[in-house]
Coordinates of C-alpha atoms in Angstrom, one line a residue:
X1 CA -8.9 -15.1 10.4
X2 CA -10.3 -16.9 7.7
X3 CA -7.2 -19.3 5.7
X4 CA -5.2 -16.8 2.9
X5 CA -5.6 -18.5 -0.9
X6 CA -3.5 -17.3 -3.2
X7 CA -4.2 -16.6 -6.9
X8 CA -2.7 -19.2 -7.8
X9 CA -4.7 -21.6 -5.4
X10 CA -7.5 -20.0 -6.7
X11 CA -6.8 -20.5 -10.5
X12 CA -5.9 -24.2 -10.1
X13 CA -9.6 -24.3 -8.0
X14 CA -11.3 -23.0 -11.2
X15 CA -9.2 -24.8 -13.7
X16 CA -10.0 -28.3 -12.0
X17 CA -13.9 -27.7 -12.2
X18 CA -14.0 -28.0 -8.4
X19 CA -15.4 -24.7 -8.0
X20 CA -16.7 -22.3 -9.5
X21 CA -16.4 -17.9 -9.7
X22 CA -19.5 -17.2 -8.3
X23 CA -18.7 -20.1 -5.2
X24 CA -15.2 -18.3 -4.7
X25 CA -17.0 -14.7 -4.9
X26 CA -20.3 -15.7 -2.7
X27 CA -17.7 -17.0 0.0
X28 CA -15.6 -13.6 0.2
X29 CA -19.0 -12.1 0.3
X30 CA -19.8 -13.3 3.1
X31 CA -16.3 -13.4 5.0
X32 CA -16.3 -10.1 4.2
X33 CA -19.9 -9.0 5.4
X34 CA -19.2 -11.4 8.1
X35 CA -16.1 -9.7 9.6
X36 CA -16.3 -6.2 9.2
X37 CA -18.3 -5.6 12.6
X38 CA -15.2 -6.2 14.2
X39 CA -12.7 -5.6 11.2
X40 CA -14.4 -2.7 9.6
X41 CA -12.3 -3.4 6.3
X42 CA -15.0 -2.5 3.8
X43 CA -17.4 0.4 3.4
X44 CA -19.5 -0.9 0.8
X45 CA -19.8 -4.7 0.2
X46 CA -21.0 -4.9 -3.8
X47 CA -22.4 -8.3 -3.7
X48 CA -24.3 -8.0 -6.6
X49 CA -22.3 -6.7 -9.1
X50 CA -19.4 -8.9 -7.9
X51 CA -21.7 -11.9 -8.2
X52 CA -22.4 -10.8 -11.7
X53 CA -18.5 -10.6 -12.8
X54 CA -18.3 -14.2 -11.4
X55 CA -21.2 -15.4 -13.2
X56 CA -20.1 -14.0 -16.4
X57 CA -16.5 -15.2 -15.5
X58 CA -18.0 -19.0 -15.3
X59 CA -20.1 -18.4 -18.6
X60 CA -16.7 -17.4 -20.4
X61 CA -14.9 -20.9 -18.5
X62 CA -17.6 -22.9 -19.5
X63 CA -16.8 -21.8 -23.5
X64 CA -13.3 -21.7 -23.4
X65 CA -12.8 -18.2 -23.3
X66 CA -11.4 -17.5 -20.0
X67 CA -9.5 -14.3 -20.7
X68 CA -6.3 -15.0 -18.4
X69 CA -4.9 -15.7 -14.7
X70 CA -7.2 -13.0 -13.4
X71 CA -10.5 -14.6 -14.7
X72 CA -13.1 -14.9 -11.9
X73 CA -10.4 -13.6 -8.8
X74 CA -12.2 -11.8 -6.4
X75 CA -10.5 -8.5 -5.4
X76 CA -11.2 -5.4 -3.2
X77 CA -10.6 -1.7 -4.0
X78 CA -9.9 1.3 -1.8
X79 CA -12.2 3.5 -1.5
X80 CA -10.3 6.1 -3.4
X81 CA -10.4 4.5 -6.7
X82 CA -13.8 5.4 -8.6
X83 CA -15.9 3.1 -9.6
X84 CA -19.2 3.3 -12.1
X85 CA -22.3 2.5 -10.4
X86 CA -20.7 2.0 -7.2
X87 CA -20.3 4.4 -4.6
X88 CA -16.8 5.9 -3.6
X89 CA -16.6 7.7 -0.7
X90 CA -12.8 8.6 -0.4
X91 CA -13.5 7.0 3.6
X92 CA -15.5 10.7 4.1
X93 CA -18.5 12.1 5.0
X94 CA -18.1 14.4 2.5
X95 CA -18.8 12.0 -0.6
X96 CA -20.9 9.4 1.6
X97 CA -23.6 9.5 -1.3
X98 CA -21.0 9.7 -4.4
X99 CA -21.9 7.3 -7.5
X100 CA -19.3 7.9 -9.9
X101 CA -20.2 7.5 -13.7
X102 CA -16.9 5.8 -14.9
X103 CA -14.2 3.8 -13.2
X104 CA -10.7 4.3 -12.3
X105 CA -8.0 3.4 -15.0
X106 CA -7.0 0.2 -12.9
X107 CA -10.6 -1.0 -12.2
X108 CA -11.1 -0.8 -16.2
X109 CA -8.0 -3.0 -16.6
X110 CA -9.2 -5.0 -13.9
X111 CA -12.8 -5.5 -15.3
X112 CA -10.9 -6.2 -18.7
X113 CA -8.8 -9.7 -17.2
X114 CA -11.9 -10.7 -15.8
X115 CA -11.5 -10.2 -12.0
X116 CA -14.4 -9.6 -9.8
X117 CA -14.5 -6.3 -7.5
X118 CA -16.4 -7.7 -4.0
X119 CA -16.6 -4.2 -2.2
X120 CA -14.7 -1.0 -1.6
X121 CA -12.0 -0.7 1.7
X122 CA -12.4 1.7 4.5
X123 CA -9.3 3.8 4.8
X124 CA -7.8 7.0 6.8
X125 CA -10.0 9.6 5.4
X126 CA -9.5 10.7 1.9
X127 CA -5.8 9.1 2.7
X128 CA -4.7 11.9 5.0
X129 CA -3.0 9.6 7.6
X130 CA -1.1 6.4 8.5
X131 CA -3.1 4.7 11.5
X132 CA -6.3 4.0 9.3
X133 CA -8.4 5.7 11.9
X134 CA -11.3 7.0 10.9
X135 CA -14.4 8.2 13.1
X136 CA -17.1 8.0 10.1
X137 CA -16.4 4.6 8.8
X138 CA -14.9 3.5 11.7
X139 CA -10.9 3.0 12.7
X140 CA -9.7 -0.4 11.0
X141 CA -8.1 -3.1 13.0
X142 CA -5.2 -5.4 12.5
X143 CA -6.3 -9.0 12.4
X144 CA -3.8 -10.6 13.9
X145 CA -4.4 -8.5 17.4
X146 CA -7.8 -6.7 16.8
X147 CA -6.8 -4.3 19.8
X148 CA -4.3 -3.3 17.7
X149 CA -3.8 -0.7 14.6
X150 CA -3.7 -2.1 10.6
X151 CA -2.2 0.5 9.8
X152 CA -3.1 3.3 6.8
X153 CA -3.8 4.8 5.1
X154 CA -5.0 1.8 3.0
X155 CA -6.3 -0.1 5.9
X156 CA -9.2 -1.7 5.1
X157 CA -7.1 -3.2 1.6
X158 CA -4.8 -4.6 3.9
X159 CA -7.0 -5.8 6.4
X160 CA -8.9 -7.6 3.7
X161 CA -6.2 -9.7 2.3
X162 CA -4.7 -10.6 5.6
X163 CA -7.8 -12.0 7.0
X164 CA -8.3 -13.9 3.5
X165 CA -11.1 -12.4 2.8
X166 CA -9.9 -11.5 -1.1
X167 CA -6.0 -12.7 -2.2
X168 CA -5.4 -9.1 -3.3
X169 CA -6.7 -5.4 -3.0
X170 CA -5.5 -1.7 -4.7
X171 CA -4.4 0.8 -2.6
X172 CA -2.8 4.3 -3.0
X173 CA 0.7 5.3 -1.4
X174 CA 1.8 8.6 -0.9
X175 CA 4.1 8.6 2.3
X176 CA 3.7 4.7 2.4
X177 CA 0.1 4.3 2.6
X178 CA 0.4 0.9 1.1
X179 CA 3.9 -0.6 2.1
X180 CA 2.4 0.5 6.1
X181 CA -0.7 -1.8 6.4
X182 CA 0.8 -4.2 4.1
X183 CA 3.7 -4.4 7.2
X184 CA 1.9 -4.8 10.0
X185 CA -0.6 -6.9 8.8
X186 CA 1.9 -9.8 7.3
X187 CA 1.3 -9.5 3.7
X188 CA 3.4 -8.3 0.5
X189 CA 2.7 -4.4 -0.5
X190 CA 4.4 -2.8 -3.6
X191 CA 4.4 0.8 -4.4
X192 CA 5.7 1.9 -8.0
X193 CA 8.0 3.7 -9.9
X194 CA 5.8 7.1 -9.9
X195 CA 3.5 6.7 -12.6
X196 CA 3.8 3.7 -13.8
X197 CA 0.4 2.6 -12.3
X198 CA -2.1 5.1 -13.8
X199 CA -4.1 7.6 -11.0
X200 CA -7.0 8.1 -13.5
X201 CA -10.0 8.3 -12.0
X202 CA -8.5 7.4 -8.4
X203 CA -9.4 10.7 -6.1
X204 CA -5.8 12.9 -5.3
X205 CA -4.4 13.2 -1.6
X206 CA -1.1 14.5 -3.2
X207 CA -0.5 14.6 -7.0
X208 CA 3.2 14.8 -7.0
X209 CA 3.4 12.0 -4.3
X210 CA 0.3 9.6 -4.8
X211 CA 1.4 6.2 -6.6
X212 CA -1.0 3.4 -6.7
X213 CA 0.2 0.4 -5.3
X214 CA -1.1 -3.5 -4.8
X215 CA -1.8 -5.1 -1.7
X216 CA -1.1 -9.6 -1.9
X217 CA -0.5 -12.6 0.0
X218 CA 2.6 -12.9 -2.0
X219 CA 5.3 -10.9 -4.3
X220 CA 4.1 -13.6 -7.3
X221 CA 0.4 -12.4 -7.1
X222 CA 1.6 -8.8 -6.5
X223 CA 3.6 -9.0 -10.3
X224 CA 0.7 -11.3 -11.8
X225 CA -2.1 -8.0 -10.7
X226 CA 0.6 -5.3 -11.7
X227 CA 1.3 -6.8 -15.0
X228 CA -2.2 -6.6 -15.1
X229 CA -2.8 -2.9 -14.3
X230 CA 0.5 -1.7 -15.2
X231 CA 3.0 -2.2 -18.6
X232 CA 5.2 -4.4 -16.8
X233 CA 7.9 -6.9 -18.0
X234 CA 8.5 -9.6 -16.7
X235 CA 10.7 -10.2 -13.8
X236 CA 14.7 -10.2 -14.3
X237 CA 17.4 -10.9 -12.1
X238 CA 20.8 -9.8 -11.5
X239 CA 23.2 -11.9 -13.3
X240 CA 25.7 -11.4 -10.6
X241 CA 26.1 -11.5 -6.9
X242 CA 23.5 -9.0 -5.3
X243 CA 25.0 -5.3 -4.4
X244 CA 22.5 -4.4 -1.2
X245 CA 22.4 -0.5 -0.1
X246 CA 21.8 0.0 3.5
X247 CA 21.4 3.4 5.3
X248 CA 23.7 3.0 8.5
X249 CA 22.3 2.2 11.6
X250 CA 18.4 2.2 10.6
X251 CA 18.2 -1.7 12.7
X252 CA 19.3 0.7 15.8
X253 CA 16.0 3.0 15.6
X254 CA 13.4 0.0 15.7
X255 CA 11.7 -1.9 18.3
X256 CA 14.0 -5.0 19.5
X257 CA 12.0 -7.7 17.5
X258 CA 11.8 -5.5 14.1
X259 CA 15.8 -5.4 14.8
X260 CA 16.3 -8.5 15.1
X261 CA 14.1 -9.4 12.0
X262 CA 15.7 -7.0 10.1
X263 CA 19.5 -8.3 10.9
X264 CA 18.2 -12.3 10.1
X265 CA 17.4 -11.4 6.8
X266 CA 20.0 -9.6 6.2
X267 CA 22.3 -12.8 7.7
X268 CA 20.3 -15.1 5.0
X269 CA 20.8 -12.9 2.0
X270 CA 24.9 -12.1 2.8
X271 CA 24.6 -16.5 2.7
X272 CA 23.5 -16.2 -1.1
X273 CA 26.4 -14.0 -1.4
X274 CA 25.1 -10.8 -1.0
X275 CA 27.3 -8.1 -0.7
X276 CA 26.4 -4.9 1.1
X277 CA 28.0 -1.2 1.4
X278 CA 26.1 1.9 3.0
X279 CA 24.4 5.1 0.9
X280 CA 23.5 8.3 2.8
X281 CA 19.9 9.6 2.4
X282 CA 18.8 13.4 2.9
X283 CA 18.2 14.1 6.9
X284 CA 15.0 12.8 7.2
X285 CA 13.4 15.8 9.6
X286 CA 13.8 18.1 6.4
X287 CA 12.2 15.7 4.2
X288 CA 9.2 15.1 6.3
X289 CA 9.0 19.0 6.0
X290 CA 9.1 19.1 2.4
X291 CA 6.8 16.2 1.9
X292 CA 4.1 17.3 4.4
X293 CA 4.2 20.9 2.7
X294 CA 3.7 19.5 -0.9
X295 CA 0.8 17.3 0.9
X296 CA -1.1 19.9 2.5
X297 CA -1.0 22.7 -0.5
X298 CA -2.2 19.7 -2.6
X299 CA -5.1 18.6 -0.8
X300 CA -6.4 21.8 0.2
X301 CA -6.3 22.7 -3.2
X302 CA -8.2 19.6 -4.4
X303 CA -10.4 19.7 -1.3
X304 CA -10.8 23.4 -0.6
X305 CA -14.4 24.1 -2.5
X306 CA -15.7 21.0 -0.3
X307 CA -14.0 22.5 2.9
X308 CA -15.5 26.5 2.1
X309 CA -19.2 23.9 1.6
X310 CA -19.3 21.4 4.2
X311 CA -16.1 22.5 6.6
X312 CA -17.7 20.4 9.3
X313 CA -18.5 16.7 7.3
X314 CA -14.8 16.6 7.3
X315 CA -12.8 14.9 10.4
X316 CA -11.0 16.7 12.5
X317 CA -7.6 15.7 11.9
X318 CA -8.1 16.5 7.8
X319 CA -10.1 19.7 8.5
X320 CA -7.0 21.1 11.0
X321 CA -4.4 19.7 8.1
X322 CA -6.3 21.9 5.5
X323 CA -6.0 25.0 7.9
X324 CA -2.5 24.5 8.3
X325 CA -2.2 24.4 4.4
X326 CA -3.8 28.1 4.1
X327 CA -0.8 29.4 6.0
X328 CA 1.7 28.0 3.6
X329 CA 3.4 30.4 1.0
X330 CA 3.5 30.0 -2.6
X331 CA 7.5 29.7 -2.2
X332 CA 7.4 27.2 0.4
X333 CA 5.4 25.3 -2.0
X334 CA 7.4 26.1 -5.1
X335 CA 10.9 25.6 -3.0
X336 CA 9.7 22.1 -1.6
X337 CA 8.9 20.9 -5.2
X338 CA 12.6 22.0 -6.0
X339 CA 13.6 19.8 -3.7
X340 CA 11.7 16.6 -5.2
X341 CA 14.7 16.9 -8.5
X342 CA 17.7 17.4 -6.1
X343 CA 17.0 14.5 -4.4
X344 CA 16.1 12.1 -6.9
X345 CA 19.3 13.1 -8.5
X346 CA 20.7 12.8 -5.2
X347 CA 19.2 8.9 -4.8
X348 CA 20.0 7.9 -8.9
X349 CA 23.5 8.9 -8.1
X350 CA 23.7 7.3 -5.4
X351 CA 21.9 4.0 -6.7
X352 CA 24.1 3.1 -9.2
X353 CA 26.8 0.8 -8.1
X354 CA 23.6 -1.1 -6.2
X355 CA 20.9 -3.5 -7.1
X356 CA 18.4 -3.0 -4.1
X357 CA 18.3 -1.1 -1.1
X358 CA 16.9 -3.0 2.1
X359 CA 15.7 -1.6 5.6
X360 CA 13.3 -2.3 7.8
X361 CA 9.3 -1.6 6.9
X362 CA 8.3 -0.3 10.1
X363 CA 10.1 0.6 13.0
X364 CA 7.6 -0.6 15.0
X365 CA 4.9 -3.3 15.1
X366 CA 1.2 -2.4 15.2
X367 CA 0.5 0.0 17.8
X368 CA -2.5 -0.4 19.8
X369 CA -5.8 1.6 19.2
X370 CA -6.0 4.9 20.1
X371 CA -2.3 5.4 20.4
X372 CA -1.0 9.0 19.8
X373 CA 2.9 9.0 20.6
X374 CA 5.3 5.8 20.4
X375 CA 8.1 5.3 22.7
X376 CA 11.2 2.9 20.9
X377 CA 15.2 3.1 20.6
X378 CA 15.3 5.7 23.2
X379 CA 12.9 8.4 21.3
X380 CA 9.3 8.9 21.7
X381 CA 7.8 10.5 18.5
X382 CA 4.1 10.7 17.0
X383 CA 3.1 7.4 15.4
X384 CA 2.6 8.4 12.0
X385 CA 5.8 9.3 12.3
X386 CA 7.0 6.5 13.8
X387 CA 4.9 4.2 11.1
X388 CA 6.1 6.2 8.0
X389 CA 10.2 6.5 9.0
X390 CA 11.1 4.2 6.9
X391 CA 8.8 4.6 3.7
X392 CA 8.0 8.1 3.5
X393 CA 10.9 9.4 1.5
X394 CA 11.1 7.0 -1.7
X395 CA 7.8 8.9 -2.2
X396 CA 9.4 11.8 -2.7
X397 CA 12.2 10.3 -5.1
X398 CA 9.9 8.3 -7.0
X399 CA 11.4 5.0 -6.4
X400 CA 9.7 1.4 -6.2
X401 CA 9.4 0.1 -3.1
X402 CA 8.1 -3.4 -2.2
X403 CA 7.7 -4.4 1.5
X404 CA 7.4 -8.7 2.7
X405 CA 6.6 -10.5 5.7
X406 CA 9.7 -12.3 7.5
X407 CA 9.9 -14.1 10.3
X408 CA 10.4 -12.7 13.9
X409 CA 13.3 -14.7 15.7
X410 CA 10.9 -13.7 19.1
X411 CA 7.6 -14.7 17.7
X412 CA 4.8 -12.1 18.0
X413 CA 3.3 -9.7 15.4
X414 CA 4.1 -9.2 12.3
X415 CA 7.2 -7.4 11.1
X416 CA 8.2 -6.6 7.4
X417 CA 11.8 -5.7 5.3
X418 CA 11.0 -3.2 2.6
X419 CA 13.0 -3.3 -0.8
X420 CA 13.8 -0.2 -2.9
X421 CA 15.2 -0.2 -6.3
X422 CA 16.0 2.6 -8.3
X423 CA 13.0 4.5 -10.0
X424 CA 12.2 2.3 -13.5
X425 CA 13.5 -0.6 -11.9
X426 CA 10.4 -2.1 -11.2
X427 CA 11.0 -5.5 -13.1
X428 CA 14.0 -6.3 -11.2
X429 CA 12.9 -5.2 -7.9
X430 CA 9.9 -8.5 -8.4
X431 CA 12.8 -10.1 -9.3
X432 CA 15.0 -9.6 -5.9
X433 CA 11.6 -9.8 -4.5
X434 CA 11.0 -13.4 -5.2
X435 CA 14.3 -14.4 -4.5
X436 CA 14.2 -12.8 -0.9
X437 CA 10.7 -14.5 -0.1
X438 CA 12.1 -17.8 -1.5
X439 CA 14.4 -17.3 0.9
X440 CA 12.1 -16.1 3.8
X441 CA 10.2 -19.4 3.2
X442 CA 13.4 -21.9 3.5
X443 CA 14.3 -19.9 6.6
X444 CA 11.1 -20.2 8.2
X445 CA 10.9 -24.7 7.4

């Protein structure tokens, strides 16, 4: 792996004169065109027109016009998020020679601070899955253990920023498509309050689920991006002793180091005082049902003209999931949606006498390649199951969700807490955030 810079490295780098945008950008260029035999992160490297942004980001440096924190930073995109003049391919087959004419909401907002878009990230095609393998652009790999899964179904986003290629990439989360690579990779991943990042212009899995989310080396350039991309305010903690939700026994249905992970941080946070008490969620069998039929009646009826065209440019594992969504009744549908307002009543309700809830990201650590079922805690289950246990749900309600690196008492891969505040809670949830990775870092020295 190449060494992770933060934004903030970055900026001061700029500031000082000691390097340049178009030094930075050329670099991540060529880390990027550099790894991706192995890494398979990106599906289109846009060296020219991210060489361009940096040299109109110096021009504006060089004048005393540099238009704010994000000037000259060198990001990377999923390839769901359209963008003008370059092509997005939504990780398929199906749009491998799509050029959009205008750019996604975020990559306008983007392009407006100044930042400079290096390439578009391979993904799980068109987002349909949490391993990030995909047999057109090829299955992404974790780059800690490159035998081993990053994750999905932003992959290639999270891939990027973990091997410090760029300090931070966009993704899109609908069952945790974000907060999933961003775990088992080692880096900060933040999903939303639904909506309050804008899906123009990004192509739909799952309109009712997607969110678009942010992909960092840290939860302080995760809030600098957002505030960027998203009507944000600024960070706010609680004024009193934190009140932490936790859903009973979730530490007994992970692998033994994500356990023991899990139960450190908690230790450190009760020693700033933290105060916990437990909340019931919906059973989560039936709310993998109602998500997965929202999902596929979604999709297929975003995706159904281009499977009745070219049925067999799609993979397999999309092109059975669309099948499955013919079968599906207009109630099912209808009855499912009903359930999205009784549970985030359900979770408001149940929210309110707490600041934050806190499990673990992932049950698991990467899996290996090719893996199809995952045996932990006495249960073997599919792995996107397995990957998505923890995440999949605050879809559903809405919620933000923020997931961080912290350190494994045994060593190894990494492994991740997630953070869930209630929805609209977004500034306060970068505010726990912080404090919890302030705390990670004191932990770790």
């Amino acid at each position: 792996m190449t060494d992770s810079r933060s934004i903030k490295t970055i900026v001061a780098a700029l500031e000082s004169g000691n390097r340049s945008a178009v030094e930075i950008v050329r670099e991540c260029i060529a880390a990027a065109e550099r790894t991706n035999s192995s890494l398979r992160s990106f599906i289109t490297v846009a060296a020219d027109h991210a060489l361009n942004q940096a040299g109109k980001s110096d021009v504006r440096r060089r004048a005393g016009r540099v238009l704010g924190p994000l000037d000259g930073i060198p990001y990377a995109a999923k390839d769901m998020f359209e963008t003008r003049g370059i092509r997005t391919t939504g990780g398929s087959r199906v749009l491998e020679n799509n050029v959009p004419d205008t750019s996604a909401a975020a990559i306008c907002m983007l392009d407006a601070a100044g930042a400079a878009l290096i390439g578009k990230t391979n993904l799980h095609e068109f987002a349909y899955g949490a391993t990030g393998e995909n047999r057109w652009a090829g299955t992404v790999v974790n780059p800690h253990d490159e035998t081993r899964l990053a994750g999905g179904s932003s992959s290639g986003s999270a891939a990027a920023v973990a091997a410090g290629i760029v300090p931070f990439a966009l993704g899109t989360d609908t069952g945790g498509s974000v907060r999933v690579p961003a775990a088992l990779c080692g880096i900060a991943g933040y999903k939303p309050s639904y909506g309050l990042i804008s899906l123009d212009g990004v192509i739909p899995y799952c309109w009712s689920l997607d969110h678009a989310g942010v992909l960092a080396t840290s939860v302080e350039d995760l809030e600098l991006v957002v505030r960027h991309i998203a009507k944000l305010p600024p960070a706010t903690q609680p004024g009193t002793a934190l009140r932490v939700a936790l859903v009973e026994g979730c530490e007994e249905k992970c692998e033994e180091s994500v356990r023991d992970a899990f139960l450190a941080t908690k230790a450190h946070m009760r020693r700033l005082g933290a105060t916990f008490g437990p909340i019931e969620l919906p059973d989560q069998s039936e709310a993998r049902t109602v998500s997965l039929t929202i999902q596929l009646a979604e999709t297929l009826t975003y995706h159904g003209p281009n499977l009745a065209r070219d049925r067999d440019r799609f993979g397999a594992d999309l092109r059975c999931g669309m099948v499955l969504g013919q079968f599906l009744s207009a109630e099912s549908y209808i009855q499912c949606k009903r359930m999205l307002g009784t549970y985030r009543r359900a979770f408001a309700q149940t929210m309110q006498t707490f600041d934050v809830l806190l499990t673990p990201a992932c049950p698991i650590t990467a899996p290996q390649v090719g893996t199809v079922d995952v045996g932990f805690a006495g249960q073997t289950i599919p792995v996107g199951n397995a990957l998505t246990l923890f995440t999949s749900f605050f879809n559903l309600v809405g919620a933000p969700a923020l997931v961080l690196p912290v350190s494994s008492p045994g060593g190894g891969l990494p492994v991740a807490v997630q953070i869930v505040g209630s929805p609209g809670s977004d500034a306060q949830l970068f505010g726990i955030a912080l404090i919890l990775e302030n705390l990670c870092k004191v932990c770790k020295s």
